[in-house]
XYZ file of C-alpha atoms in Angstrom:
680
model
C 114.572 55.076 70.149
C 112.543 55.887 73.221
C 108.902 55.878 74.171
C 106.674 54.589 71.346
C 103.181 55.608 72.414
C 100.421 54.983 69.907
C 97.983 57.696 68.861
C 97.433 60.857 66.869
C 100.384 63.282 67.025
C 99.702 66.887 67.928
C 101.174 69.801 66.022
C 104.065 71.681 67.608
C 101.768 74.550 68.604
C 99.388 72.104 70.302
C 102.282 70.272 71.968
C 103.809 73.509 73.251
C 100.461 74.518 74.746
C 100.421 71.273 76.741
C 104.063 71.471 77.899
C 103.277 72.581 81.462
C 100.597 69.890 81.710
C 103.101 67.210 80.666
C 105.728 68.477 83.097
C 103.307 68.718 86.016
C 101.908 65.231 85.539
C 105.296 63.792 84.579
C 106.693 64.872 87.956
C 103.641 63.436 89.729
C 104.233 60.144 87.926
C 107.904 60.103 88.916
C 107.058 60.817 92.564
C 104.552 57.959 92.530
C 107.104 55.590 91.009
C 109.783 56.696 93.450
C 107.553 56.209 96.497
C 106.426 52.817 95.279
C 109.873 51.479 94.407
C 112.446 53.369 96.505
C 112.743 50.520 99.013
C 112.327 47.623 96.576
C 115.229 45.166 96.400
C 115.928 42.616 93.687
C 117.846 39.360 94.123
C 120.482 40.173 91.529
C 121.303 42.464 88.678
C 120.057 41.667 85.192
C 121.523 42.966 81.959
C 121.117 43.081 78.210
C 122.184 44.864 75.041
C 120.732 46.619 72.013
C 122.294 46.351 68.548
C 121.120 48.543 65.681
C 121.476 47.107 62.178
C 121.732 48.982 58.881
C 120.064 47.453 55.826
C 122.236 47.874 52.729
C 121.942 46.934 49.065
C 125.128 46.114 47.146
C 124.750 46.447 43.374
C 127.722 44.376 42.305
C 127.111 44.899 38.590
C 127.205 48.703 38.792
C 129.486 48.848 41.861
C 127.077 50.984 43.865
C 125.918 50.665 47.465
C 122.620 52.035 48.787
C 120.626 52.112 51.997
C 117.776 49.624 51.749
C 114.424 51.078 52.816
C 112.794 47.848 53.985
C 112.853 48.341 57.753
C 109.056 48.464 58.064
C 108.550 45.273 56.038
C 111.360 43.387 57.780
C 110.211 44.511 61.215
C 106.645 43.333 60.637
C 107.903 39.785 60.126
C 110.517 39.952 62.882
C 107.863 40.964 65.426
C 105.453 38.201 64.440
C 106.651 35.764 67.109
C 106.372 38.457 69.784
C 102.760 39.051 68.771
C 101.942 35.344 68.785
C 104.025 33.962 71.658
C 105.492 36.796 73.779
C 106.368 34.514 76.698
C 109.009 32.527 74.805
C 111.277 34.823 72.823
C 114.912 34.499 71.824
C 114.995 38.004 70.336
C 112.971 41.219 70.454
C 112.800 43.718 67.609
C 111.997 47.433 67.585
C 111.909 50.194 64.955
C 114.501 52.918 64.729
C 114.493 56.394 63.243
C 115.234 55.460 59.631
C 113.574 52.873 57.425
C 116.956 51.287 56.744
C 117.377 50.412 60.450
C 116.124 47.759 62.863
C 117.031 47.286 66.532
C 117.468 43.843 68.086
C 117.763 42.811 71.733
C 117.847 39.470 73.575
C 114.407 37.978 74.194
C 114.957 38.086 77.925
C 117.631 39.653 80.141
C 120.804 37.834 81.080
C 121.305 37.016 84.751
C 123.980 36.709 87.409
C 125.681 33.458 86.421
C 129.086 33.853 84.810
C 128.024 31.499 82.020
C 125.652 34.146 80.667
C 128.704 35.937 79.269
C 129.078 33.033 76.870
C 125.578 33.556 75.441
C 125.883 37.145 74.219
C 127.659 36.512 70.932
C 125.464 33.530 70.072
C 122.334 35.608 70.561
C 123.793 38.399 68.426
C 124.520 35.871 65.696
C 120.929 34.670 65.918
C 119.647 38.239 65.588
C 121.686 38.917 62.472
C 120.561 35.627 60.909
C 116.921 36.485 61.600
C 117.318 39.745 59.685
C 119.366 38.201 56.888
C 116.719 35.525 56.268
C 114.291 38.291 55.308
C 116.677 39.970 52.864
C 116.085 37.637 49.954
C 116.983 39.810 46.969
C 120.524 39.644 45.525
C 122.892 42.105 47.169
C 120.752 42.766 50.258
C 122.555 42.556 53.589
C 122.426 43.695 57.211
C 125.531 45.518 58.438
C 126.340 46.888 61.865
C 127.993 50.114 60.728
C 127.582 53.390 62.596
C 126.764 55.449 59.529
C 126.517 54.821 55.808
C 129.412 56.692 54.116
C 127.272 58.426 51.472
C 124.184 59.149 53.565
C 122.819 62.407 52.147
C 124.495 62.114 48.754
C 122.239 62.060 45.672
C 120.258 58.813 45.301
C 121.737 57.157 48.388
C 118.672 54.984 49.079
C 116.911 52.085 47.398
C 114.361 52.928 46.161
C 115.618 56.396 45.328
C 113.858 59.527 46.583
C 114.566 63.229 46.317
C 114.854 65.739 49.190
C 112.191 68.443 49.555
C 113.941 71.555 50.967
C 110.770 73.657 51.099
C 108.322 71.199 52.635
C 108.031 68.209 54.946
C 109.250 67.456 58.461
C 112.970 68.202 58.061
C 113.082 70.389 54.917
C 116.522 69.000 54.298
C 118.674 69.674 51.254
C 119.949 66.090 51.421
C 117.642 63.784 53.444
C 114.340 62.731 51.795
C 111.227 62.348 53.955
C 110.696 58.811 52.676
C 113.864 57.622 54.421
C 112.288 58.208 57.859
C 110.618 55.092 59.303
C 106.961 55.231 58.168
C 105.536 52.701 60.615
C 105.178 55.037 63.609
C 104.326 58.758 63.667
C 106.855 59.503 66.446
C 109.815 59.855 64.117
C 108.483 62.442 61.672
C 106.759 64.243 64.543
C 110.062 64.580 66.433
C 111.761 65.799 63.261
C 109.147 68.454 62.572
C 108.799 69.623 66.172
C 112.544 69.915 66.777
C 112.843 72.150 63.716
C 109.806 74.237 64.637
C 110.754 74.601 68.291
C 114.287 75.670 67.350
C 112.888 78.196 64.887
C 115.180 76.984 62.097
C 116.684 73.823 60.710
C 119.248 71.997 62.792
C 122.815 72.779 61.729
C 125.506 70.122 61.976
C 129.021 71.231 61.055
C 131.654 68.495 61.076
C 135.321 69.452 60.582
C 136.569 68.024 57.303
C 139.777 65.995 57.095
C 142.231 68.272 55.286
C 144.174 66.157 52.806
C 146.727 67.245 50.222
C 144.143 68.175 47.574
C 141.241 69.203 49.792
C 140.139 72.743 48.830
C 141.197 75.344 51.373
C 138.959 76.716 52.564
C 136.519 73.884 51.938
C 133.085 75.461 51.377
C 130.263 74.013 49.270
C 127.861 76.122 47.225
C 124.629 74.829 48.734
C 122.431 76.592 46.175
C 123.052 73.595 43.907
C 120.866 71.586 46.298
C 118.046 74.136 46.378
C 119.206 76.220 49.351
C 117.438 79.553 49.822
C 120.408 80.936 51.763
C 119.509 79.614 55.237
C 121.825 76.613 55.004
C 124.676 78.569 53.448
C 124.542 81.011 56.342
C 124.541 78.137 58.859
C 127.454 76.248 57.258
C 131.028 76.853 58.411
C 134.219 76.941 56.295
C 136.259 73.724 56.327
C 133.257 71.772 57.652
C 130.893 69.172 56.229
C 127.398 70.629 56.530
C 124.377 68.471 57.462
C 120.879 69.760 58.104
C 118.542 67.036 59.348
C 117.779 64.894 62.382
C 118.301 61.792 60.230
C 122.036 62.418 59.963
C 122.309 61.804 63.708
C 119.422 59.553 64.631
C 120.101 57.599 61.449
C 123.392 56.442 63.008
C 123.546 53.004 64.622
C 125.000 52.210 68.027
C 125.474 49.554 70.688
C 123.838 50.114 74.083
C 123.738 48.235 77.372
C 121.171 48.380 80.179
C 121.683 47.180 83.755
C 118.999 46.439 86.320
C 120.435 47.060 89.764
C 119.505 45.372 93.031
C 117.995 48.609 94.339
C 117.878 52.351 93.718
C 121.134 53.035 95.595
C 123.065 50.514 93.550
C 121.568 51.948 90.343
C 122.748 55.428 91.330
C 126.184 54.041 92.168
C 126.464 52.280 88.803
C 125.317 55.422 87.010
C 128.103 57.422 88.656
C 130.846 54.849 88.174
C 130.060 54.223 84.505
C 129.829 57.914 83.578
C 133.642 58.466 83.505
C 133.945 55.388 81.286
C 131.675 56.824 78.574
C 134.390 58.741 76.683
C 136.895 55.918 77.165
C 134.598 53.304 75.638
C 133.500 55.695 72.897
C 137.095 56.291 71.764
C 137.844 52.583 72.067
C 134.866 51.726 69.829
C 135.226 54.628 67.337
C 133.588 53.736 64.035
C 132.289 56.761 62.108
C 134.831 58.886 60.187
C 132.783 59.513 56.993
C 129.787 61.834 56.524
C 127.887 62.687 53.327
C 130.648 61.329 51.130
C 133.526 63.168 52.825
C 136.276 62.083 55.190
C 135.870 64.035 58.408
C 138.304 64.967 61.145
C 136.274 63.095 63.791
C 135.932 59.385 64.473
C 132.690 59.187 66.494
C 129.032 60.056 65.945
C 128.276 61.601 69.353
C 128.305 65.316 68.605
C 126.728 64.744 65.186
C 123.662 63.312 66.923
C 123.845 65.999 69.582
C 123.488 68.721 66.963
C 120.934 66.776 64.925
C 118.325 66.984 67.715
C 119.302 70.350 69.192
C 115.900 71.981 69.610
C 117.152 74.916 71.700
C 115.987 78.334 70.567
C 118.382 81.185 69.908
C 117.629 82.516 73.397
C 118.347 79.147 75.020
C 121.619 78.890 73.085
C 122.695 82.316 74.382
C 122.573 83.982 70.967
C 119.842 86.391 72.089
C 118.759 87.730 75.500
C 116.171 85.667 77.379
C 112.695 87.077 76.806
C 110.270 84.334 75.803
C 112.193 81.317 77.107
C 112.870 80.275 80.700
C 116.495 79.136 80.686
C 119.873 79.566 79.060
C 120.630 75.912 78.311
C 124.262 74.948 77.750
C 123.808 71.604 75.982
C 121.622 69.879 73.448
C 119.103 67.405 74.822
C 121.435 64.729 73.401
C 124.702 65.160 75.282
C 126.743 64.140 78.309
C 125.265 63.968 81.805
C 125.512 67.056 84.006
C 125.659 65.526 87.484
C 126.410 62.434 89.522
C 123.583 60.942 91.589
C 125.393 59.400 94.575
C 125.609 61.590 97.715
C 129.294 60.760 98.180
C 130.001 62.090 94.668
C 128.218 65.433 95.019
C 131.555 67.242 95.422
C 132.481 66.204 91.866
C 129.462 68.020 90.377
C 131.545 71.031 89.380
C 129.597 72.432 86.418
C 126.698 74.872 86.505
C 123.725 72.567 85.966
C 120.548 74.314 84.883
C 117.425 72.960 86.564
C 113.845 73.991 87.280
C 113.919 75.171 90.887
C 110.148 74.931 91.344
C 110.165 71.312 90.201
C 113.185 70.597 92.418
C 111.357 72.050 95.431
C 108.286 69.967 94.673
C 110.355 66.790 94.450
C 112.156 67.552 97.705
C 108.832 68.239 99.435
C 107.748 64.754 98.357
C 110.827 63.259 100.037
C 113.214 62.956 97.087
C 116.784 63.843 98.098
C 118.554 66.920 96.739
C 120.769 65.209 94.145
C 118.052 63.086 92.570
C 115.594 65.994 92.710
C 118.045 68.235 90.840
C 118.673 65.513 88.259
C 114.982 65.145 87.443
C 114.432 68.928 87.568
C 117.315 69.268 85.091
C 115.655 66.857 82.664
C 112.415 68.780 82.978
C 113.813 72.113 81.781
C 112.994 70.646 78.366
C 109.670 70.823 76.563
C 107.985 67.657 75.332
C 108.654 67.452 71.598
C 106.171 64.715 70.731
C 102.680 64.312 72.173
C 99.695 62.221 71.178
C 96.109 63.355 71.699
C 95.098 60.040 73.240
C 97.847 60.375 75.886
C 97.118 63.855 77.228
C 94.947 62.749 80.145
C 96.511 59.916 82.149
C 96.081 58.097 85.431
C 99.219 59.219 87.248
C 99.009 56.266 89.634
C 99.031 53.693 86.835
C 100.841 55.364 83.928
C 104.188 57.084 83.357
C 103.988 58.274 79.735
C 104.283 61.958 80.647
C 107.431 61.285 82.665
C 108.865 59.080 79.914
C 107.927 61.659 77.288
C 110.589 64.013 78.648
C 112.905 61.390 80.173
C 113.204 59.461 76.900
C 113.978 62.588 74.851
C 116.873 63.526 77.121
C 119.331 61.355 75.215
C 122.306 61.559 77.561
C 125.482 59.479 77.790
C 123.986 57.638 80.781
C 120.295 57.242 81.549
C 118.815 56.584 84.997
C 115.579 54.638 84.518
C 112.872 54.176 87.175
C 110.803 50.983 87.154
C 107.798 51.130 84.807
C 104.402 51.044 86.525
C 102.734 47.652 86.990
C 105.952 45.809 86.221
C 108.456 43.573 87.973
C 111.330 45.521 86.394
C 113.656 47.299 88.823
C 115.806 50.435 88.790
C 118.014 50.510 85.705
C 120.869 52.446 84.137
C 121.620 52.618 80.446
C 125.129 52.945 79.005
C 124.807 54.787 75.692
C 128.097 55.974 74.083
C 129.399 52.785 72.435
C 129.776 52.749 68.642
C 128.483 49.596 66.989
C 131.109 47.229 65.527
C 131.218 45.261 62.289
C 131.075 41.744 63.721
C 129.034 39.949 66.337
C 132.283 38.960 68.034
C 133.343 42.592 68.475
C 129.932 43.737 69.674
C 129.813 40.892 72.190
C 133.330 41.776 73.358
C 132.392 45.381 74.131
C 129.197 44.324 75.917
C 130.961 41.703 78.034
C 133.809 44.117 78.814
C 131.444 46.764 80.210
C 129.235 44.285 82.065
C 132.205 42.458 83.567
C 133.691 45.775 84.614
C 130.518 46.551 86.581
C 131.078 43.332 88.501
C 134.627 44.329 89.320
C 133.537 47.831 90.368
C 130.768 46.574 92.635
C 132.591 43.624 94.119
C 135.866 45.469 94.739
C 134.145 48.725 95.752
C 136.201 50.648 93.215
C 135.756 54.350 92.596
C 136.256 55.794 89.083
C 134.548 59.135 89.693
C 136.324 62.332 88.614
C 134.944 65.896 88.323
C 132.059 65.971 85.855
C 133.764 68.814 83.954
C 136.675 66.476 83.212
C 134.276 63.854 81.861
C 132.920 66.515 79.490
C 136.441 67.361 78.355
C 137.179 63.667 77.843
C 134.071 63.292 75.674
C 135.240 66.068 73.366
C 138.670 64.461 73.143
C 137.169 61.034 72.441
C 135.343 62.228 69.331
C 138.497 63.488 67.622
C 140.340 61.674 64.862
C 142.501 58.835 66.216
C 141.779 59.849 69.811
C 142.573 56.319 70.931
C 146.234 56.725 70.048
C 146.661 60.498 70.166
C 144.351 61.610 72.973
C 144.967 62.051 76.680
C 142.067 61.472 79.095
C 141.550 62.447 82.708
C 141.217 59.307 84.820
C 141.304 58.301 88.470
C 144.793 57.518 89.781
C 143.833 55.139 92.592
C 140.729 53.021 92.128
C 140.493 51.471 95.601
C 138.356 52.926 98.367
C 138.158 52.490 102.117
C 135.479 49.854 101.505
C 137.515 47.750 99.094
C 137.914 44.190 100.409
C 141.380 42.659 100.975
C 140.890 40.538 97.871
C 140.710 43.717 95.773
C 144.020 44.969 97.184
C 145.607 41.587 96.491
C 144.346 41.631 92.900
C 145.671 45.110 92.239
C 149.028 44.372 93.874
C 149.314 41.175 91.832
C 148.632 42.968 88.545
C 151.798 43.541 86.462
C 151.558 47.338 86.945
C 149.854 47.324 90.323
C 152.186 48.562 93.035
C 150.085 51.399 94.459
C 150.564 52.299 98.091
C 147.056 51.443 99.238
C 147.374 53.184 102.587
C 148.406 56.645 101.443
C 145.889 59.475 101.451
C 145.275 61.381 98.226
C 144.558 65.104 98.079
C 141.352 65.967 96.221
C 143.193 67.815 93.458
C 145.577 64.886 93.077
C 142.935 62.216 92.527
C 143.129 62.153 88.727
C 145.691 62.572 85.999
C 145.879 62.422 82.205
C 146.367 58.988 80.688
C 146.206 57.429 77.248
C 143.546 54.846 76.452
C 146.298 52.233 76.426
C 147.368 53.194 79.949
C 143.778 53.170 81.229
C 143.023 49.771 79.722
C 146.384 47.989 79.964
C 148.137 49.781 82.823
C 150.757 52.425 83.521
C 153.706 50.736 85.188
C 155.672 53.823 86.214
C 152.686 55.160 88.185
C 151.524 51.820 89.528
C 148.159 52.032 87.778
C 147.066 48.429 87.161
C 144.903 48.934 84.044
C 141.324 47.785 83.697
C 141.992 44.604 81.696
C 144.734 43.267 84.030
C 142.486 44.085 86.968
C 139.628 42.180 85.358
C 141.908 39.243 84.604
C 143.026 39.161 88.228
C 139.412 39.309 89.325
C 138.494 36.366 87.092
C 141.127 34.146 88.695
C 139.133 34.361 91.937
C 135.817 33.270 90.399
C 135.222 29.737 91.549
C 132.203 29.196 89.301
C 133.817 30.238 86.018
C 133.573 27.308 83.592
C 136.249 26.650 80.966
C 134.069 27.506 77.951
C 133.074 30.898 79.339
C 136.619 31.672 80.472
C 137.914 30.963 76.971
C 135.347 33.290 75.421
C 135.962 36.108 77.907
C 139.719 35.815 77.337
C 139.224 36.388 73.623
C 137.070 39.439 74.294
C 139.588 40.972 76.693
C 142.356 40.244 74.199
C 140.484 42.281 71.576
C 139.919 45.205 73.955
C 143.546 45.139 75.084
C 144.962 45.064 71.556
C 142.623 47.814 70.369
C 143.654 49.987 73.304
C 147.325 49.370 72.580
C 146.877 50.317 68.927
C 147.919 46.856 67.788
C 144.485 46.452 66.220
C 142.774 49.389 64.539
C 139.461 50.853 65.574
C 136.771 50.579 62.906
C 137.144 54.315 62.262
C 140.885 54.118 61.715
C 140.508 51.043 59.512
C 137.821 52.758 57.382
C 139.919 55.916 57.083
C 142.946 53.919 55.957
C 140.778 51.924 53.520
C 139.617 55.142 51.860
C 142.996 56.892 51.736
C 144.700 53.801 50.270
C 141.976 53.155 47.659
C 143.270 53.544 44.077
C 140.377 55.887 43.223
C 141.034 58.243 46.149
C 142.367 61.603 44.965
C 143.606 62.933 48.336
C 140.726 65.416 48.299
C 138.664 64.026 51.231
C 135.974 62.753 48.816
C 134.580 59.231 49.327
C 133.250 58.447 45.876
C 130.492 56.018 45.019
C 133.048 53.390 43.957
C 135.096 53.789 47.142
C 131.953 53.580 49.263
C 130.811 50.450 47.433
C 134.167 48.729 47.928
C 134.151 49.724 51.606
C 130.629 48.394 52.220
C 131.382 45.222 50.270
C 134.471 44.606 52.390
C 132.506 45.321 55.578
C 129.957 42.739 54.462
C 132.659 40.124 53.891
C 134.187 40.818 57.308
C 130.785 40.647 58.991
C 130.037 37.301 57.352
C 133.514 36.039 58.331
C 134.410 35.372 54.705
C 137.624 37.335 55.127
C 139.771 38.243 58.113
C 141.129 41.774 58.161
C 144.320 41.387 60.249
C 144.577 45.103 61.025
C 141.091 44.994 62.542
C 140.710 41.522 64.048
C 142.669 38.410 64.895
C 141.256 34.982 63.912
C 138.147 34.528 66.042
C 137.971 31.582 68.440
C 135.059 31.621 70.858
C 132.913 28.883 72.323
C 129.751 30.939 72.495
C 126.475 29.068 72.801
C 122.819 30.009 72.966
C 122.075 28.440 76.341
C 123.838 27.595 79.565
C 124.679 23.870 79.796
C 122.562 22.274 82.495
C 125.570 20.899 84.370
C 127.225 24.335 84.458
C 124.040 25.985 85.679
C 123.621 23.433 88.465
C 127.279 23.678 89.507
C 127.241 27.483 89.616
C 123.983 27.587 91.523
C 125.259 24.994 94.004
C 128.387 27.017 94.753
C 126.444 30.257 95.030
C 123.946 28.645 97.410
C 126.818 27.199 99.436
C 128.481 30.602 99.805
C 125.164 32.211 100.662
C 124.566 29.721 103.495
C 128.074 29.973 104.934
C 128.209 33.743 104.538
C 131.462 33.483 102.547
C 130.240 35.014 99.318
C 132.577 34.728 96.437
C 133.350 37.919 94.616
C 130.823 37.561 91.815
C 128.045 36.634 94.236
C 128.271 39.760 96.355
C 126.864 41.823 93.508
C 125.538 39.598 90.751
C 125.027 41.960 87.877
C 123.332 42.296 84.558
C 121.007 44.413 82.452
C 117.369 44.654 81.591
C 116.242 46.087 78.309
C 113.245 48.286 78.934
C 112.918 49.023 75.190
C 112.099 52.626 75.971
């Protein structure tokens, strides 16, 4: 959830008065970090994941499901080992926005050996068991669902609380203050300051799914919830109206972080993964229901974007600029606006707003134009949470002012400098993935993305397309059934002039891979529209190999890949391939079909309490592997384990050392990759 500084939160007026101070010292802190670490090299990439869990209570007697507000109590116990023995951890736990959420990560980052891929699912299983052990009352469970289907409906939490539309941090018609995590002041402070900075409540309008009996136009009378008229004016016809930060930041997700070998590799990974954000989001879609209604979207992204949109009317272009500095085109939670690699500058084809004075200061300190503009773009924002004890800092030893603004720019990718006084390197965070129901699925998506970084780095592939096309893809990805119905801009030819012969062989040996490697491609002919299935599994008529076949071909060249790990990876790639092909449903499509086929559903877009209970109960059974839902998953067979067998570790290290001495690096040794969770 970002930077969790301790202290006494300032009011919005006090925070606003210190905004220039935070920006000035935040830039100084970044410059100091950049100078200290710009030439630092690490031996290999590290990597990790973050899974957010939703605590749910299932009242089987009354057939009612509720969000369980025990996050603070559960977290206190989960963090006990970290307090007592921080050097030897299997898992790490952090709070999230709502008190029905907890976030779990591996205790330490995974490394460069292929066998680490076989540990991900086992560690996720451990995390879920650790939470479940603390849910001792009947009906309590921990689900990995993106959003609870009746979040914001009357009495959706346990214990029950009532919204307070005229007071409190959010002043929501639907979201009680008590649902926000009480264990750290950051969360309510962000909620209050976003509303006060904006000058009005946030307004989230989600298109409703128009079924046979859905009213047309669909428009609620919000006075029944205590609305004074503000919300009614902000709501749109044929949309589900939400009015609080909790509707977005109360969603759960799956994130991955990668520590690169150096700053250049981090920038390269950032650029190459950015075009994949909408593809992976559509492939992992899991959130079609909001406030008890079926929506016409499948993903949470733009719900969260609107839930933290603190831009004023001037910044949104609704009024002429007078008091504010910039017309800002996006929420602070949105897609990235630029690539960071010099060779990709020509693809930065949108008008990125940035602070020119800050950019000039960064350039004067030696930071190159692209990185300077990126940071200056982040710093057009005000800090929206500040603690009195953190106003005056040692800019040589601390980075809280930089992180204050960096961590509240919640973009699809995040470029993360090393923290001060730490051995952590330059990192990138991959943020669009929707969390899945089972540990197997979550592990599959993590391994898919991490393995793809290995292929990209080792084969010197290039996935970059104009940034405007990535934005268009993101909008497409959020739509209902985008996986099957959407078309996405994607690179035609992935090879570059630096791709090794082995990469060409792999692509040519793929079932769809018959690209003429030698031909030149005009700039305007570099990308085309493809379906998710074509991107993942290949497009034979155009000679596009597909990401999964390319990864399979890559794996055949890995000398150190043990049988157990290969079996597990094969199952993960099988899931991704079948999802992309539409043979297995996304979670969103499965949930939508569950609702529309429920005997209580009246074809009116309403997800009743009984339907929601049956859905959550079924999700719980799937998560616990008590049932197999054939439309969603095939029978799971993996050989995941919590540690790397000693013999495998020795054998892999021996081969890697051998290749290092002879200079004949095998593909996965050229760029050993992974992720480091900075928990920021």
